[in-house]
Amino acid sequence: MKQLLDTVWQRRGTSWIWDEEARNQVCVAREVWSLRQFVQAVGKWPEDLPSNGNNTLVVAGLEGGLDLLTPEDAETWLGDSMKQATLSFQDAYDGQAALIFWLPSGQGRIKFHPATDSVEWRCAAPHSDRLLAFGRILWGEANEYPQEILLREGSKPAGLFHLRIT
C-alpha cells in the first residue's frame, strides 16, 4: 500500500483516521460532527465547514454504528447509506473539501492485506471473528488508493486516505 506524507488528506478526499495527533491537526473537539449530524446534512451541506479553515469535516461515530449491527447489516449500511452520504459530500464540494471519519479504535480494527492492498474491518463482539470487506464496499478495491497517512517519515500509519470514491 502506498504511503502519504503530504497533508492533502487535511483538505481533500475522504480519510479514516485513528491517530489523535492527526485528528488534532485538523480540528478541535467541538468541531467534530456526530454521525447523526453527518447523515442529516446529506443534500443540504453547509457552505462553510467547521474545521481547518472551512476545508474539513470530521465525523465521529462510524465505528459505533458498525458495532451495533450484525456483520451482514453493517455491510449493507456501509455500502448503501454511508457510501451515498460520502458521495453526496464529495459532489457538494466538488472534491475541494476533506471528509474525515474519526475511528479511535481503527488501528486495531483495520486489517491490511499487503499482497492485495485490500482493507478489512474487524467486527465487534460477539462477531469479532468476522471481517467486513471495507475497501470493496467503499471504494471497490481501487488499488491506487487508499494510501496510508503518515505524519512523519518512519511513523506508524495514522489512517487511510482516498482522494475520490466513485
CSV table of C-alpha atoms in Angstrom, one decimal:
chain,number,residue,atom,x,y,z
A,1,MET,CA,0.0,0.0,0.0
A,2,LYS,CA,1.3,3.4,-0.9
A,3,GLN,CA,2.1,5.8,1.9
A,4,LEU,CA,1.3,9.5,2.1
A,5,LEU,CA,3.5,12.1,3.9
A,6,ASP,CA,1.7,15.0,2.3
A,7,THR,CA,-1.1,16.9,4.1
A,8,VAL,CA,-3.5,16.7,1.2
A,9,TRP,CA,-5.8,14.5,3.3
A,10,GLN,CA,-6.4,17.5,5.5
A,11,ARG,CA,-8.0,19.5,2.6
A,12,ARG,CA,-9.3,16.9,0.1
A,13,GLY,CA,-10.7,13.5,-0.3
A,14,THR,CA,-12.0,11.0,2.3
A,15,SER,CA,-10.0,9.7,5.2
A,16,TRP,CA,-10.4,7.3,8.1
A,17,ILE,CA,-8.1,8.3,10.9
A,18,TRP,CA,-7.3,6.8,14.3
A,19,ASP,CA,-4.4,8.8,15.4
A,20,GLU,CA,-5.3,11.6,17.9
A,21,GLU,CA,-2.4,13.8,16.8
A,22,ALA,CA,-3.7,13.6,13.2
A,23,ARG,CA,-7.2,14.5,14.3
A,24,ASN,CA,-5.9,17.4,16.3
A,25,GLN,CA,-4.1,18.8,13.3
A,26,VAL,CA,-7.4,19.4,11.5
A,27,CYS,CA,-9.9,20.2,14.3
A,28,VAL,CA,-10.7,20.8,17.9
A,29,ALA,CA,-13.2,18.5,19.7
A,30,ARG,CA,-16.1,21.0,19.5
A,31,GLU,CA,-15.9,21.0,15.7
A,32,VAL,CA,-16.4,17.2,15.3
A,33,TRP,CA,-19.8,16.2,13.9
A,34,SER,CA,-21.7,13.2,15.1
A,35,LEU,CA,-22.6,10.6,12.6
A,36,ARG,CA,-26.2,11.7,13.0
A,37,GLN,CA,-25.4,15.3,12.0
A,38,PHE,CA,-23.5,14.0,9.0
A,39,VAL,CA,-26.4,11.8,7.8
A,40,GLN,CA,-28.9,14.6,8.4
A,41,ALA,CA,-26.8,17.0,6.3
A,42,VAL,CA,-26.9,14.9,3.1
A,43,GLY,CA,-28.3,17.1,0.4
A,44,LYS,CA,-28.1,20.3,2.4
A,45,TRP,CA,-24.4,20.7,3.2
A,46,PRO,CA,-23.3,23.9,4.8
A,47,GLU,CA,-21.4,26.5,2.8
A,48,ASP,CA,-18.7,26.7,5.5
A,49,LEU,CA,-17.2,23.5,7.0
A,50,PRO,CA,-16.4,23.6,10.7
A,51,SER,CA,-12.7,22.8,10.6
A,52,ASN,CA,-9.4,23.6,9.1
A,53,GLY,CA,-10.3,27.0,7.6
A,54,ASN,CA,-13.6,25.7,6.1
A,55,ASN,CA,-11.8,22.9,4.3
A,56,THR,CA,-12.7,19.9,6.5
A,57,LEU,CA,-15.5,18.0,8.2
A,58,VAL,CA,-14.6,15.5,10.9
A,59,VAL,CA,-17.2,12.9,11.8
A,60,ALA,CA,-17.2,10.6,14.8
A,61,GLY,CA,-19.5,7.6,15.3
A,62,LEU,CA,-18.9,5.4,12.3
A,63,GLU,CA,-17.4,2.6,14.3
A,64,GLY,CA,-20.2,2.7,16.8
A,65,GLY,CA,-22.7,2.5,14.0
A,66,LEU,CA,-20.9,-0.6,12.6
A,67,ASP,CA,-20.6,-2.2,16.1
A,68,LEU,CA,-24.4,-2.0,16.7
A,69,LEU,CA,-25.2,-4.1,13.6
A,70,THR,CA,-24.7,-7.7,12.6
A,71,PRO,CA,-21.9,-8.1,10.0
A,72,GLU,CA,-24.5,-8.5,7.2
A,73,ASP,CA,-26.4,-5.4,8.2
A,74,ALA,CA,-23.2,-3.4,8.7
A,75,GLU,CA,-22.1,-4.3,5.2
A,76,THR,CA,-25.4,-3.2,3.7
A,77,TRP,CA,-25.5,0.1,5.8
A,78,LEU,CA,-21.8,0.9,5.0
A,79,GLY,CA,-22.3,0.2,1.2
A,80,ASP,CA,-25.6,2.0,0.9
A,81,SER,CA,-26.1,4.8,3.5
A,82,MET,CA,-22.5,5.7,4.3
A,83,LYS,CA,-21.2,5.4,0.8
A,84,GLN,CA,-24.1,7.5,-0.6
A,85,ALA,CA,-23.6,10.2,2.2
A,86,THR,CA,-19.8,10.3,1.3
A,87,LEU,CA,-20.5,10.6,-2.4
A,88,SER,CA,-23.0,13.4,-1.6
A,89,PHE,CA,-20.4,15.2,0.4
A,90,GLN,CA,-17.8,14.8,-2.5
A,91,ASP,CA,-20.3,16.1,-5.0
A,92,ALA,CA,-21.4,19.1,-2.9
A,93,TYR,CA,-17.9,20.4,-2.6
A,94,ASP,CA,-16.7,19.2,-6.0
A,95,GLY,CA,-13.8,17.3,-4.4
A,96,GLN,CA,-12.4,20.5,-2.8
A,97,ALA,CA,-13.0,19.6,0.8
A,98,ALA,CA,-11.9,16.8,3.2
A,99,LEU,CA,-14.3,14.4,4.9
A,100,ILE,CA,-12.6,12.6,7.8
A,101,PHE,CA,-14.0,9.8,9.8
A,102,TRP,CA,-12.6,9.6,13.3
A,103,LEU,CA,-12.1,6.0,14.3
A,104,PRO,CA,-10.5,5.9,17.7
A,105,SER,CA,-10.0,2.1,17.7
A,106,GLY,CA,-9.3,2.0,14.0
A,107,GLN,CA,-5.7,0.9,14.3
A,108,GLY,CA,-6.8,-2.3,15.9
A,109,ARG,CA,-9.8,-2.9,13.7
A,110,ILE,CA,-8.5,-2.1,10.2
A,111,LYS,CA,-6.7,-5.1,8.7
A,112,PHE,CA,-4.4,-4.6,5.7
A,113,HIS,CA,-3.6,-7.3,3.2
A,114,PRO,CA,-0.3,-6.2,1.7
A,115,ALA,CA,-0.4,-8.8,-1.1
A,116,THR,CA,-3.7,-7.5,-2.5
A,117,ASP,CA,-3.8,-4.0,-0.9
A,118,SER,CA,-7.3,-4.9,0.4
A,119,VAL,CA,-8.6,-3.4,3.6
A,120,GLU,CA,-11.0,-5.1,6.0
A,121,TRP,CA,-12.8,-4.0,9.2
A,122,ARG,CA,-12.8,-6.3,12.2
A,123,CYS,CA,-16.3,-6.5,13.7
A,124,ALA,CA,-17.0,-6.1,17.4
A,125,ALA,CA,-18.1,-8.8,19.8
A,126,PRO,CA,-20.0,-11.1,19.5
A,127,HIS,CA,-18.9,-11.1,15.9
A,128,SER,CA,-15.2,-10.3,16.4
A,129,ASP,CA,-14.2,-13.3,14.3
A,130,ARG,CA,-15.8,-11.7,11.3
A,131,LEU,CA,-14.3,-9.1,8.9
A,132,LEU,CA,-16.1,-6.6,6.6
A,133,ALA,CA,-14.6,-6.1,3.2
A,134,PHE,CA,-14.2,-2.3,4.0
A,135,GLY,CA,-12.3,-1.5,0.8
A,136,ARG,CA,-14.5,-3.4,-1.5
A,137,ILE,CA,-17.6,-1.9,0.0
A,138,LEU,CA,-16.5,1.7,0.0
A,139,TRP,CA,-14.1,2.1,-2.9
A,140,GLY,CA,-14.3,-1.1,-4.9
A,141,GLU,CA,-10.7,-2.1,-4.1
A,142,ALA,CA,-9.3,0.6,-6.4
A,143,ASN,CA,-5.7,-0.4,-5.7
A,144,GLU,CA,-4.1,3.0,-6.4
A,145,TYR,CA,-5.9,4.1,-3.2
A,146,PRO,CA,-6.2,4.2,-0.3
A,147,GLN,CA,-2.9,5.4,0.9
A,148,GLU,CA,-1.7,5.1,4.5
A,149,ILE,CA,-1.4,8.5,6.1
A,150,LEU,CA,2.0,9.0,7.8
A,151,LEU,CA,2.5,12.1,10.0
A,152,ARG,CA,6.3,11.8,9.6
A,153,GLU,CA,8.8,9.6,8.0
A,154,GLY,CA,9.0,6.2,9.7
A,155,SER,CA,5.9,6.7,11.8
A,156,LYS,CA,3.0,4.2,12.1
A,157,PRO,CA,0.1,4.9,9.9
A,158,ALA,CA,-2.3,7.5,11.3
A,159,GLY,CA,-5.2,6.5,9.0
A,160,LEU,CA,-6.2,5.9,5.4
A,161,PHE,CA,-6.7,8.4,2.6
A,162,HIS,CA,-8.7,8.1,-0.6
A,163,LEU,CA,-8.8,11.1,-3.0
A,164,ARG,CA,-12.1,10.3,-4.6
A,165,ILE,CA,-14.6,7.5,-4.1
A,166,THR,CA,-16.6,6.5,-7.1
